[in-house]
PDB file of C-alpha atoms and ligand atoms in Angstrom:
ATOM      1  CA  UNK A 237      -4.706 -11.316  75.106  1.00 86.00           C
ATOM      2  CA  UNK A 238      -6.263  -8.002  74.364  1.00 93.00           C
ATOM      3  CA  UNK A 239      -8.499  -6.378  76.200  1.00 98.00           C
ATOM      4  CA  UNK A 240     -11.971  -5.775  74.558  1.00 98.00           C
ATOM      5  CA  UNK A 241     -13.338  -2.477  73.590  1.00 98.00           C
ATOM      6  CA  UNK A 242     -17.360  -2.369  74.397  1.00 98.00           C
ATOM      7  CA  UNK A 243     -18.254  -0.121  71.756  1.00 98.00           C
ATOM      8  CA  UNK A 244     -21.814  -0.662  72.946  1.00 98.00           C
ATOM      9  CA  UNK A 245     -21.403   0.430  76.297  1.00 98.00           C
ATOM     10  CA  UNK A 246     -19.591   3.299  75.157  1.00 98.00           C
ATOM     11  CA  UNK A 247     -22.049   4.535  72.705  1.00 98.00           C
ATOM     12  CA  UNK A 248     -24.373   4.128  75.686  1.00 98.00           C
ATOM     13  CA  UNK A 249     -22.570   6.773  77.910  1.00 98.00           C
ATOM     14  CA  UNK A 250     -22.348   8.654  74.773  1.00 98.00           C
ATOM     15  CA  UNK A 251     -26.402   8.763  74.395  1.00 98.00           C
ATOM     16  CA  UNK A 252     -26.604   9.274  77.989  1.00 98.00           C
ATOM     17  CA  UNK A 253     -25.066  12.292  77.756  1.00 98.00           C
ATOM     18  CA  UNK A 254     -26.581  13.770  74.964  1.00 98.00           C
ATOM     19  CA  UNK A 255     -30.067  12.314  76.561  1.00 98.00           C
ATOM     20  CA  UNK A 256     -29.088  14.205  79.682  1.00 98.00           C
ATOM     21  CA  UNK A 257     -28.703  17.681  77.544  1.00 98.00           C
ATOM     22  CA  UNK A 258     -31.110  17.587  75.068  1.00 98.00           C
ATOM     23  CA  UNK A 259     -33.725  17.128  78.402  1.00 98.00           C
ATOM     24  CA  UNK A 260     -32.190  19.995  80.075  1.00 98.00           C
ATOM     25  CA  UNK A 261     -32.303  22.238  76.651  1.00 98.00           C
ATOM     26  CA  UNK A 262     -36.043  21.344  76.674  1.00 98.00           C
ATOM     27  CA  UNK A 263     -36.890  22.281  80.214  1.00 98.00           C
ATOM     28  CA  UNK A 264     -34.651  25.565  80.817  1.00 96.00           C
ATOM     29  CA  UNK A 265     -35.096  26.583  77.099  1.00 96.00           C
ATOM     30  CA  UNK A 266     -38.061  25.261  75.913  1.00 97.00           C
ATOM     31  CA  UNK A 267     -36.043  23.899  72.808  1.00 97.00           C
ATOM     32  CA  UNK A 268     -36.687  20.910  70.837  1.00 98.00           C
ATOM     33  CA  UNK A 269     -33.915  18.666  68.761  1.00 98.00           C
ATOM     34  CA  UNK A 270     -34.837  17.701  65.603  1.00 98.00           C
ATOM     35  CA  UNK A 271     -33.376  14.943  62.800  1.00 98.00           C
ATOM     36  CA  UNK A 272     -34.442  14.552  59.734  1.00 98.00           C
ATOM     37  CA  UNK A 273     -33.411  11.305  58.342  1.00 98.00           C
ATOM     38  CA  UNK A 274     -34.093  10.634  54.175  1.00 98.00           C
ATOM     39  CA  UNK A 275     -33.895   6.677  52.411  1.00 98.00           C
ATOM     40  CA  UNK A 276     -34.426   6.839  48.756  1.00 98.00           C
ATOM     41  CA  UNK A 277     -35.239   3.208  47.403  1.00 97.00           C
ATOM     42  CA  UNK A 278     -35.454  -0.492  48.950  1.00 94.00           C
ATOM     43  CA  UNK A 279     -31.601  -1.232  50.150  1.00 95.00           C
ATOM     44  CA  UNK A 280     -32.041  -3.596  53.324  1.00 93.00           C
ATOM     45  CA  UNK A 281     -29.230  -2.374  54.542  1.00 91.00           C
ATOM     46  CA  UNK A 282     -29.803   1.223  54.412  1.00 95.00           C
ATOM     47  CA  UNK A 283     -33.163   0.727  55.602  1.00 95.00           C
ATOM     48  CA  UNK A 284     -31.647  -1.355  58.738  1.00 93.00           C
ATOM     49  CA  UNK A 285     -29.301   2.066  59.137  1.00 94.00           C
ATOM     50  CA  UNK A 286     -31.513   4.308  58.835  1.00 96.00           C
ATOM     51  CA  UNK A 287     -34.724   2.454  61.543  1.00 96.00           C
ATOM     52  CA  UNK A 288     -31.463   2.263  64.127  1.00 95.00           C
ATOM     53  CA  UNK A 289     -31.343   5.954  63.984  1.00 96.00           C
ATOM     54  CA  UNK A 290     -34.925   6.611  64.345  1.00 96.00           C
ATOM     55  CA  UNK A 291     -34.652   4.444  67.590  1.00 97.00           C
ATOM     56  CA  UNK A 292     -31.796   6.213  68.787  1.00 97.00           C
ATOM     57  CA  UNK A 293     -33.319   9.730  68.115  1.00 98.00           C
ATOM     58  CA  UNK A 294     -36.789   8.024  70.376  1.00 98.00           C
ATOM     59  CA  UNK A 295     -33.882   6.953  73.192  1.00 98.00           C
ATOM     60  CA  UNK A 296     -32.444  10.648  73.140  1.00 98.00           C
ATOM     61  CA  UNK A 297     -35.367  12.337  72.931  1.00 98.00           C
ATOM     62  CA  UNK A 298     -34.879  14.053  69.384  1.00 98.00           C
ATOM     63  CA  UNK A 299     -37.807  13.982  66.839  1.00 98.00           C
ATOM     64  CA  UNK A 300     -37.069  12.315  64.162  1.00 98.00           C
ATOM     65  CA  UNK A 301     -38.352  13.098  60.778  1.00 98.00           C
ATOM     66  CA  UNK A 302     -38.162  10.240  58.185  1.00 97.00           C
ATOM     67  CA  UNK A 303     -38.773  11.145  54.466  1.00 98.00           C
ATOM     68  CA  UNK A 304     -38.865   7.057  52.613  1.00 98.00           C
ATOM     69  CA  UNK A 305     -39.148   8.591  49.048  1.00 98.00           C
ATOM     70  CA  UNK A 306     -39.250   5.856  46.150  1.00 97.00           C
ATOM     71  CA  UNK A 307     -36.460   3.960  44.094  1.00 97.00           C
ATOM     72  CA  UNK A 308     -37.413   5.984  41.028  1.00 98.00           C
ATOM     73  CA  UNK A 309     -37.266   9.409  42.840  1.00 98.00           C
ATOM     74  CA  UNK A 310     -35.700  12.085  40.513  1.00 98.00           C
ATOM     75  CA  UNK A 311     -32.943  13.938  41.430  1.00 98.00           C
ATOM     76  CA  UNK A 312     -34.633  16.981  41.245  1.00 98.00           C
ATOM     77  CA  UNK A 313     -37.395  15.983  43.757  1.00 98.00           C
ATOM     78  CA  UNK A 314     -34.805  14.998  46.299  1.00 98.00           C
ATOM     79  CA  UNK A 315     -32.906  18.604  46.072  1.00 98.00           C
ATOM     80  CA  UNK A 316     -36.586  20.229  46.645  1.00 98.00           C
ATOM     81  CA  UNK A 317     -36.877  17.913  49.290  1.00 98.00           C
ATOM     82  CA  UNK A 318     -33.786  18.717  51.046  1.00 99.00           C
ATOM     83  CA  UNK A 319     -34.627  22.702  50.550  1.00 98.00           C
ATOM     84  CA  UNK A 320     -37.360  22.192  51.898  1.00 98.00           C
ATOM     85  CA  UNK A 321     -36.058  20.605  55.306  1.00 99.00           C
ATOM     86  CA  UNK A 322     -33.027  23.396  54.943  1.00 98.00           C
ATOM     87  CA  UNK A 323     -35.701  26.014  55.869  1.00 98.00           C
ATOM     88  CA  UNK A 324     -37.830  23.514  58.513  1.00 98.00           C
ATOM     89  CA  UNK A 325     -37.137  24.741  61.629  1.00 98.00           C
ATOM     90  CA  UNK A 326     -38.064  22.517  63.157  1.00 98.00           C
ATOM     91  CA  UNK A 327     -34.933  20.263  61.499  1.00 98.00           C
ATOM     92  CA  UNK A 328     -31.477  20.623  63.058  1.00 98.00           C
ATOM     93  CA  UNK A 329     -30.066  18.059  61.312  1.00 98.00           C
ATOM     94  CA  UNK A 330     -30.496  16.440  57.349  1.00 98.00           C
ATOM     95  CA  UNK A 331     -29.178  12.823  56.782  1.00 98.00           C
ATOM     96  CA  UNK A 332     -29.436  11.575  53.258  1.00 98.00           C
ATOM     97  CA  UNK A 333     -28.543   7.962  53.893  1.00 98.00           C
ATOM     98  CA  UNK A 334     -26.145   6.685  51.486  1.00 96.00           C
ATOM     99  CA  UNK A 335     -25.816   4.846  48.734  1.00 96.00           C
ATOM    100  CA  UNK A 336     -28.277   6.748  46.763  1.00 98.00           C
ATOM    101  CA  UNK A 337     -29.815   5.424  43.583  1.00 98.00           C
ATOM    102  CA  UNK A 338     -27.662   5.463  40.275  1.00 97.00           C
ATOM    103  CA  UNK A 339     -29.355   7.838  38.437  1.00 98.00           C
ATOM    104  CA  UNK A 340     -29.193  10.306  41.402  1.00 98.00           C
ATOM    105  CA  UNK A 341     -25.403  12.161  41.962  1.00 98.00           C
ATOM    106  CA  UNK A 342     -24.785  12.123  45.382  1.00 98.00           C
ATOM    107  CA  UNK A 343     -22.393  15.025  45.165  1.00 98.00           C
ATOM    108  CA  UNK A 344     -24.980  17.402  44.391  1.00 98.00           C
ATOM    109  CA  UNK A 345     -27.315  16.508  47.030  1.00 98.00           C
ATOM    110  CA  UNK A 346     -24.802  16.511  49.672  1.00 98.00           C
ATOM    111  CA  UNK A 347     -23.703  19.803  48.335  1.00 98.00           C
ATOM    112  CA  UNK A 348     -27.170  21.429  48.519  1.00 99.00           C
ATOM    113  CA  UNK A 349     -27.575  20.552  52.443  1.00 98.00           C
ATOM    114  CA  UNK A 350     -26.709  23.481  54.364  1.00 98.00           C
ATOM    115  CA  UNK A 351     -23.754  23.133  55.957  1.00 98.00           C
ATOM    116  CA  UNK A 352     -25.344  24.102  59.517  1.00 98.00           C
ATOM    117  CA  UNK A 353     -27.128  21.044  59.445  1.00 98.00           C
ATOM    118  CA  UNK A 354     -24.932  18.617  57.453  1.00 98.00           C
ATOM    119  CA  UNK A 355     -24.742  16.424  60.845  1.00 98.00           C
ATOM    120  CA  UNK A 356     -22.339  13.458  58.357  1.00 98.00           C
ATOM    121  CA  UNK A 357     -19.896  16.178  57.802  1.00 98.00           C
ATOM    122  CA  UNK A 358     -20.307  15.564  54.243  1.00 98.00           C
ATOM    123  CA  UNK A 359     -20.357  19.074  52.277  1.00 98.00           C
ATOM    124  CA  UNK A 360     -17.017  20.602  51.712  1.00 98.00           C
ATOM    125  CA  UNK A 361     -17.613  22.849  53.440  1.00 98.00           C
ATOM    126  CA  UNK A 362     -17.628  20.575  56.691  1.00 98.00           C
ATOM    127  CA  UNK A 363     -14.754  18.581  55.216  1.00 97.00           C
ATOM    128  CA  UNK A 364     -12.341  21.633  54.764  1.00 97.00           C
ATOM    129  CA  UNK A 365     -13.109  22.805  58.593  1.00 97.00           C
ATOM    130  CA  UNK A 366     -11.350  19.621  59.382  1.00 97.00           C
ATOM    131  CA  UNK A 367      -8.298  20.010  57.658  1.00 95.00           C
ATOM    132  CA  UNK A 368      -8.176  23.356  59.416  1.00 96.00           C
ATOM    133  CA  UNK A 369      -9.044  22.574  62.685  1.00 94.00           C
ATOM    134  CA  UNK A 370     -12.088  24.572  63.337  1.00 94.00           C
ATOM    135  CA  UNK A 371     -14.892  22.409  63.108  1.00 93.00           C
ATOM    136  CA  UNK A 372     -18.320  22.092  64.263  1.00 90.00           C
ATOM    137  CA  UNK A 373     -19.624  18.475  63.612  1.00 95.00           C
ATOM    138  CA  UNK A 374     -16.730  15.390  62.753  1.00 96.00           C
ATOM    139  CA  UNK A 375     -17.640  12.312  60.314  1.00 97.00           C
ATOM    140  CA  UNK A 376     -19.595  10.166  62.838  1.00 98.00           C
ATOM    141  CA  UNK A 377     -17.127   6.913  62.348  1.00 98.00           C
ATOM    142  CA  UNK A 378     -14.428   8.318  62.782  1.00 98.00           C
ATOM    143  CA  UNK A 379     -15.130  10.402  65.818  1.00 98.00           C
ATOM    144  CA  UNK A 380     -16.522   7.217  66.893  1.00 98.00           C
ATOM    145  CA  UNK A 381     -13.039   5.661  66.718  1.00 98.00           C
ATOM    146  CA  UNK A 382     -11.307   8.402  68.429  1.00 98.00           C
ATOM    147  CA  UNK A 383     -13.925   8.449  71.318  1.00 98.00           C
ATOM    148  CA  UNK A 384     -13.140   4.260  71.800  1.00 98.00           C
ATOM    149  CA  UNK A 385      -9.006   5.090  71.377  1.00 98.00           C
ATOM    150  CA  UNK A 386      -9.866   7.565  74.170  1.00 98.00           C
ATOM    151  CA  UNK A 387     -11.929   4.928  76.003  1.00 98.00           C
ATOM    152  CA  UNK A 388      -8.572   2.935  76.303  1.00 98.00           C
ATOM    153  CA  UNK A 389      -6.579   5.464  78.320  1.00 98.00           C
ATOM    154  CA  UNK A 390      -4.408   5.762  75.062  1.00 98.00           C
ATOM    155  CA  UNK A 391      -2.505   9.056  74.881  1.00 98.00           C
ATOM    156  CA  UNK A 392      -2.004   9.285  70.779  1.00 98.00           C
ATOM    157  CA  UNK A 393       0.525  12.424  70.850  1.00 98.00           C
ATOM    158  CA  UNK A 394       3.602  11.278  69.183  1.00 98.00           C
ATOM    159  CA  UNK A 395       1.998   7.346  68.107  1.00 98.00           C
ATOM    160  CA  UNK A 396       2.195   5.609  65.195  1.00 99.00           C
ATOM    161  CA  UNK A 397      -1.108   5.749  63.793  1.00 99.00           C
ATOM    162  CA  UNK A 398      -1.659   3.669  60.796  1.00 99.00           C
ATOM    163  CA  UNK A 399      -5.465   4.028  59.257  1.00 99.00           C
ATOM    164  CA  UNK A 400      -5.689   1.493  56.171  1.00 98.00           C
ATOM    165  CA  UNK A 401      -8.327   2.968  53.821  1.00 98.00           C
ATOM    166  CA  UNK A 402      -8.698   6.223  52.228  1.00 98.00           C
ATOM    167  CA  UNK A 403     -12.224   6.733  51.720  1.00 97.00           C
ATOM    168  CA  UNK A 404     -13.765  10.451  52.325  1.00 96.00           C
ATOM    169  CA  UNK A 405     -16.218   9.220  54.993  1.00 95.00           C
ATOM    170  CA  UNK A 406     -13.750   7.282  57.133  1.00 98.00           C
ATOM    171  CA  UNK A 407     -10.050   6.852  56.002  1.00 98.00           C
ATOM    172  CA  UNK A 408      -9.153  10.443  55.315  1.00 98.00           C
ATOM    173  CA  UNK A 409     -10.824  12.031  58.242  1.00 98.00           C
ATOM    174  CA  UNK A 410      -9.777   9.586  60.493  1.00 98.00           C
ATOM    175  CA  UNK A 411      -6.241  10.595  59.694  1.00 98.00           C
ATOM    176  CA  UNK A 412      -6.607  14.207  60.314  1.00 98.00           C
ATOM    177  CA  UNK A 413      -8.203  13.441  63.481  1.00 98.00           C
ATOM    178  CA  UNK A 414      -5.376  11.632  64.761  1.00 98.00           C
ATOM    179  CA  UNK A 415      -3.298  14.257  63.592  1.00 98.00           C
ATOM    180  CA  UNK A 416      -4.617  16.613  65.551  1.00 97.00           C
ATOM    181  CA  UNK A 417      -4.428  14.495  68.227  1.00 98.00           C
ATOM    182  CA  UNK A 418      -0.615  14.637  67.810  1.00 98.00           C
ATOM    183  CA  UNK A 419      -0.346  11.067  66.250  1.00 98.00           C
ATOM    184  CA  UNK A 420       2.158  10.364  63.907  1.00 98.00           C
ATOM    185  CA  UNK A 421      -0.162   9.064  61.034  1.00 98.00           C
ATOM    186  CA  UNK A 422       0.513   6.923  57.798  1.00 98.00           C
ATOM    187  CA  UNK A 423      -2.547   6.461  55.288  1.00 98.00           C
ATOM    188  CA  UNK A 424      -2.248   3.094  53.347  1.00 98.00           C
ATOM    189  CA  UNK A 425      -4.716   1.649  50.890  1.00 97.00           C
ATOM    190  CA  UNK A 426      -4.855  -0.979  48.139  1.00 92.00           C
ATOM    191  CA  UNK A 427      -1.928   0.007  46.233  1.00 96.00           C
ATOM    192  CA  UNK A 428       0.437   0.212  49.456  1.00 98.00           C
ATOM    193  CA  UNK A 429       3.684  -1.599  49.038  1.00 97.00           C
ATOM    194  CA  UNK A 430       4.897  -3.310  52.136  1.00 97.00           C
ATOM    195  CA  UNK A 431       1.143  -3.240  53.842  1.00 98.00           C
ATOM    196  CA  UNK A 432       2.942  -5.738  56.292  1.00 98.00           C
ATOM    197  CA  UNK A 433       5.924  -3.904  57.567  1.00 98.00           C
ATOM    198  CA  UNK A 434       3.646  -0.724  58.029  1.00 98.00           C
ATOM    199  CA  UNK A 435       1.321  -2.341  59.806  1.00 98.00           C
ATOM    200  CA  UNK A 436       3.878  -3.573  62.450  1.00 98.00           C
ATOM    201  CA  UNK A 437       5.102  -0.422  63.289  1.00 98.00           C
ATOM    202  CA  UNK A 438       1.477   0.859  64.275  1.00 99.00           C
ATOM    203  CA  UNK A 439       1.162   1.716  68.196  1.00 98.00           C
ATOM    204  CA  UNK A 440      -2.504   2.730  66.955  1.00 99.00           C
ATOM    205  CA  UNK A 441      -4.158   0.738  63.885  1.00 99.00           C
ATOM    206  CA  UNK A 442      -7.122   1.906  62.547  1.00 99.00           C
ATOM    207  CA  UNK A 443      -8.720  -0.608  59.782  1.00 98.00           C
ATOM    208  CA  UNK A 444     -11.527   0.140  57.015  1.00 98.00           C
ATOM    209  CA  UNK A 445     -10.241  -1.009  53.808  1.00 97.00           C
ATOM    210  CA  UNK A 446     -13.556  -3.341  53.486  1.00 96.00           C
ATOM    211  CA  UNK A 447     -12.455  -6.368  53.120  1.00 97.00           C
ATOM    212  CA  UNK A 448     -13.379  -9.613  55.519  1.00 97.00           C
ATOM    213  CA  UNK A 449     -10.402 -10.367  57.691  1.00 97.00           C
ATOM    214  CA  UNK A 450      -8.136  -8.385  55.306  1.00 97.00           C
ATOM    215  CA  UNK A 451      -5.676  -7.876  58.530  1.00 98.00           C
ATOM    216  CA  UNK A 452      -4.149 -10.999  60.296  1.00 98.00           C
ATOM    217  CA  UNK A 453      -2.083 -11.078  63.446  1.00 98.00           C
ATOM    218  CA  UNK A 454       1.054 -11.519  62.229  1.00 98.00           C
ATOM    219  CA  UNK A 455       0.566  -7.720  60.916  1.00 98.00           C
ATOM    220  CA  UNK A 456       0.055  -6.663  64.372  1.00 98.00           C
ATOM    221  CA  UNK A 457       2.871  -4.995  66.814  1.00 98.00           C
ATOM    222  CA  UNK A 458       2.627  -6.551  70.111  1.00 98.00           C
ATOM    223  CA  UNK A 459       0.579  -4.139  72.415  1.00 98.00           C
ATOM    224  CA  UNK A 460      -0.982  -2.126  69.453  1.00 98.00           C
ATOM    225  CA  UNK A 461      -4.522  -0.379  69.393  1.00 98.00           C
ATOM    226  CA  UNK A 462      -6.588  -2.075  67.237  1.00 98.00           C
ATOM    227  CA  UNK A 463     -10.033  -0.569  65.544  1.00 98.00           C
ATOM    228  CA  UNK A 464     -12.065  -2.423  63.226  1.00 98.00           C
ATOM    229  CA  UNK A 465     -14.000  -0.106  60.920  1.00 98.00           C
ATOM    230  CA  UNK A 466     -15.155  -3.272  58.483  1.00 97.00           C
ATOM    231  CA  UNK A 467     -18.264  -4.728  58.553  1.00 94.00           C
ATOM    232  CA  UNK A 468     -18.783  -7.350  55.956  1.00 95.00           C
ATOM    233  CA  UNK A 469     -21.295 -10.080  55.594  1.00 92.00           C
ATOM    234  CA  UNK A 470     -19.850 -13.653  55.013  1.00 92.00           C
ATOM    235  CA  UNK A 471     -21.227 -16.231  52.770  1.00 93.00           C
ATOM    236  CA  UNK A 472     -22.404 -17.991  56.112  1.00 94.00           C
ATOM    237  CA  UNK A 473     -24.314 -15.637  56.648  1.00 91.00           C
ATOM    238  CA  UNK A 474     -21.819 -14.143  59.922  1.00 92.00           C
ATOM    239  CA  UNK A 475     -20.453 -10.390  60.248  1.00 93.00           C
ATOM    240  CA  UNK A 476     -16.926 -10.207  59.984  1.00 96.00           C
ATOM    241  CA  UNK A 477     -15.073  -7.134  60.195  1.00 98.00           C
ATOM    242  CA  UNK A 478     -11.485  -5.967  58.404  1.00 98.00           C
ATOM    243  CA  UNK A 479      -9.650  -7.836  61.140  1.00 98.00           C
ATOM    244  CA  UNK A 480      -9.317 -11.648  61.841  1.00 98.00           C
ATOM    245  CA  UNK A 481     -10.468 -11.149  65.060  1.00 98.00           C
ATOM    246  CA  UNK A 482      -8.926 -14.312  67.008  1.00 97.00           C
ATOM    247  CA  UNK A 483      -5.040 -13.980  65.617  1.00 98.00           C
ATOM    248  CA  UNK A 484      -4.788  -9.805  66.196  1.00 98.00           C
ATOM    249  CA  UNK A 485      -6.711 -10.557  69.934  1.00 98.00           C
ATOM    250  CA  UNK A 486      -3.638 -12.239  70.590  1.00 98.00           C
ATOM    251  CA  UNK A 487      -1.315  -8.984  69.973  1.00 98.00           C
ATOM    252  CA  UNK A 488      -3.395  -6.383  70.348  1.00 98.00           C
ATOM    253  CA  UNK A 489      -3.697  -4.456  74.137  1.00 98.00           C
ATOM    254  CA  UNK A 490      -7.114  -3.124  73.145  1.00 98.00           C
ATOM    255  CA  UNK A 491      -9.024  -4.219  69.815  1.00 98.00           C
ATOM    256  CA  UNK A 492     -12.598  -3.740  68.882  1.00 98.00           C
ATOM    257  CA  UNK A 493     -14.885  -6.729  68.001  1.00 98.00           C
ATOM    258  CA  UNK A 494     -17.547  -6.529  65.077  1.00 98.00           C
ATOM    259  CA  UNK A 495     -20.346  -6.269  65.399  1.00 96.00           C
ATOM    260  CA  UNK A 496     -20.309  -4.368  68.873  1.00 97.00           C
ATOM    261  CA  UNK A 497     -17.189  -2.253  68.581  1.00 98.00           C
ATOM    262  CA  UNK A 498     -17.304   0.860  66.196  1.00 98.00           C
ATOM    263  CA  UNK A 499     -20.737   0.209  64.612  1.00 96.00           C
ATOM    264  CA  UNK A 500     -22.776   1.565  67.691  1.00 96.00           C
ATOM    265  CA  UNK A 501     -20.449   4.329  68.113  1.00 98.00           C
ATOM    266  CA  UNK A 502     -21.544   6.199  64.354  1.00 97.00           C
ATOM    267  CA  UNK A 503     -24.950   6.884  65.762  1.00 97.00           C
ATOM    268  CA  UNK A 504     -24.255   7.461  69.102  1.00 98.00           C
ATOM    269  CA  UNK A 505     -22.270  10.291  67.554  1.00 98.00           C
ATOM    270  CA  UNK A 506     -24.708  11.164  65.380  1.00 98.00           C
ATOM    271  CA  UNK A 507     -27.188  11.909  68.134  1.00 98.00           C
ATOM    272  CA  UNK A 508     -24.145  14.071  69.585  1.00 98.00           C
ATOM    273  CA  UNK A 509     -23.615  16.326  66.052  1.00 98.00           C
ATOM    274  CA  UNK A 510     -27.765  16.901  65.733  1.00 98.00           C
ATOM    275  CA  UNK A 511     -27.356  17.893  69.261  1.00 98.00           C
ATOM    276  CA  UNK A 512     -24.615  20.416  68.500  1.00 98.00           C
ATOM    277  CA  UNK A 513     -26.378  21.997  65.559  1.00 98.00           C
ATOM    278  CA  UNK A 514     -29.366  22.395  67.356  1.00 98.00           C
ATOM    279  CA  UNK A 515     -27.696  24.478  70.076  1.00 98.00           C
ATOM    280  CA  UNK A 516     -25.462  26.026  67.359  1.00 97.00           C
ATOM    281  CA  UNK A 517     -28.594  26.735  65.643  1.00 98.00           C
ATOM    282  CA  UNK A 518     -30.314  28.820  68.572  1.00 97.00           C
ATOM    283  CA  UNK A 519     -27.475  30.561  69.363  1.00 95.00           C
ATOM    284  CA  UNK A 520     -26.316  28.718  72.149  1.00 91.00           C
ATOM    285  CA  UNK A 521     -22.771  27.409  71.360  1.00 75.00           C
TER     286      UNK A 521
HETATM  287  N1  LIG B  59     -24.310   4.995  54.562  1.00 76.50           N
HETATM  288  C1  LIG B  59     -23.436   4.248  55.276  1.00 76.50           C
HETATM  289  N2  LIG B  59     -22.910   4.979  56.294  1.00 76.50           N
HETATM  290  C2  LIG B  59     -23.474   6.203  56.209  1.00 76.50           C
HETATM  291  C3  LIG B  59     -23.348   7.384  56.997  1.00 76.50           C
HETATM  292  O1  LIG B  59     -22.590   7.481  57.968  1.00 76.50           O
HETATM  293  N3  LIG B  59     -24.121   8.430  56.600  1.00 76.50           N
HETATM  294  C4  LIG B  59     -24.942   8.376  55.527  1.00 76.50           C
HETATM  295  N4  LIG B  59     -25.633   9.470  55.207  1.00 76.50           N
HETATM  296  N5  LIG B  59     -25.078   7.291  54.773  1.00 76.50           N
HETATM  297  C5  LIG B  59     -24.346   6.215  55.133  1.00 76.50           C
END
């Protein structure tokens, strides 16, 4: 039986700490975190999202700045928006939550947040610092994952890593994190031949492909790591993540549950990358 990863608790020691710093920056430098956090429209999801981060900025100590513009806000309002909060001050850090509305390209506004305080690690700019190694903030899921793989005791250098899904806000960081973590790392996706046989020669498995119980036990080495990125709603009503949770428990040394595992994690870190750019910002690190 595996052992559970408490993705809660960890995100709690995670909040703790930057709770612990961001009350110390205040008192010996009289400086103040901000976040500012942007919804454009009525998606209940996003607007679940986007209240959990307000909290968590409250339980840090951060302001938090929320902009709820309108489903029919232009394109051109949201850039002037986000200028505007690229010279506040007062802002450390700009999340547009995502999905945007169809007649808004979410390319261009993620380009035209300044890098400094792109706390997703969204802009290119951000995104090529990873590939090279010298970054300043890291996708929040994915450092997520690698801060619950370290939770284990896991030592990745010279691992299989296999991350299924190749999207640009989980699946391809993901794998360049690993990487530089020494892991020997195969990306597969929807068109992977042999998913199976891959799969069973993963030490570490990272899952977000986005599909309800896509991954099954018998596609599990005995011992592996496994992560569960997914989060999908069933027709019951239930959360369900990537992984059939009860046959991979059975193989798995450590595997994440959903909800609870990597979910709290992405805003934990988040709190940790506003906290960066605000010391970043004031010269501090
Ligand atoms: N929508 C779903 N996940 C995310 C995220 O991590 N950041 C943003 N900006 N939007 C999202």
């Amino acid at each position: 039986m595996g052992q559970i990863i408490d993705g809660k608790a960890v995100s709690a020691a995670v909040k703790a700490e930057v709770a612990e710093e961001t009350a110390k920056l205040r008192e010996e430098k009289g400086l103040k975190v901000g976040l500012a956090v942007v919804i454009v429209g009525n998606n209940p999801a996003s607007r679940v999202y986007v209240n959990n981060k307000k909290k968590a900025c409250e339980a840090v100590g951060f302001q938090s700045f929320e902009y709820a513009l309108d489903e029919n806000t232009t394109q051109e309002q949201l850039l002037d928006l986000v200028n505007v909060l690229n010279r506040d001050d007062r802002v450390n850090g700009i999340l547009v939550q995502l999905p945007l509305p169809k007649h808004i390209d979410e390319k261009a506004v993620i380009n035209a947040i300044s890098p400094d305080k792109d706390v997703d690690a969204f802009h290119p700019i951000n995104v090529g610092k990873i590939m090279i190694g010298e970054y300043s903030f890291l996708p929040c899921t994915p450092a997520g994952v690698m801060r619950l793989i370290e939770s284990t005791g896991t030592d990745i250098t010279g691992k299989q890593c296999v991350v299924i899904g190749r999207s640009n806000i989980v699946g391809k960081p993901q794998a360049m994190l690993l990487l530089q973590k020494n892991g020997t790392v195969t990306i597969c996706h929807s068109k992977t031949k042999n998913l199976k046989e891959v799969c069973l020669g993963a030490d570490i498995l990272v899952v977000a492909i986005g599909r309800a119980n896509f991954v099954t036990g018998d596609m599990i080495k005995e011992g592996a790591v496994v992560i569960d990125v997914g989060m999908n709603r069933l027709d019951n009503g239930k959360l369900c993540g990537d992984v059939e949770f009860e046959s991979a428990e059975k193989k798995a040394s450590f595997i994440t549950p959903v909800p609870g595992g990597v979910g709290p994690m992405t805003i934990a870190m988040l709190m940790k990358n506003t906290l960066t750019a605000a010391k970043q910002q004031a010269g501090i690190e």
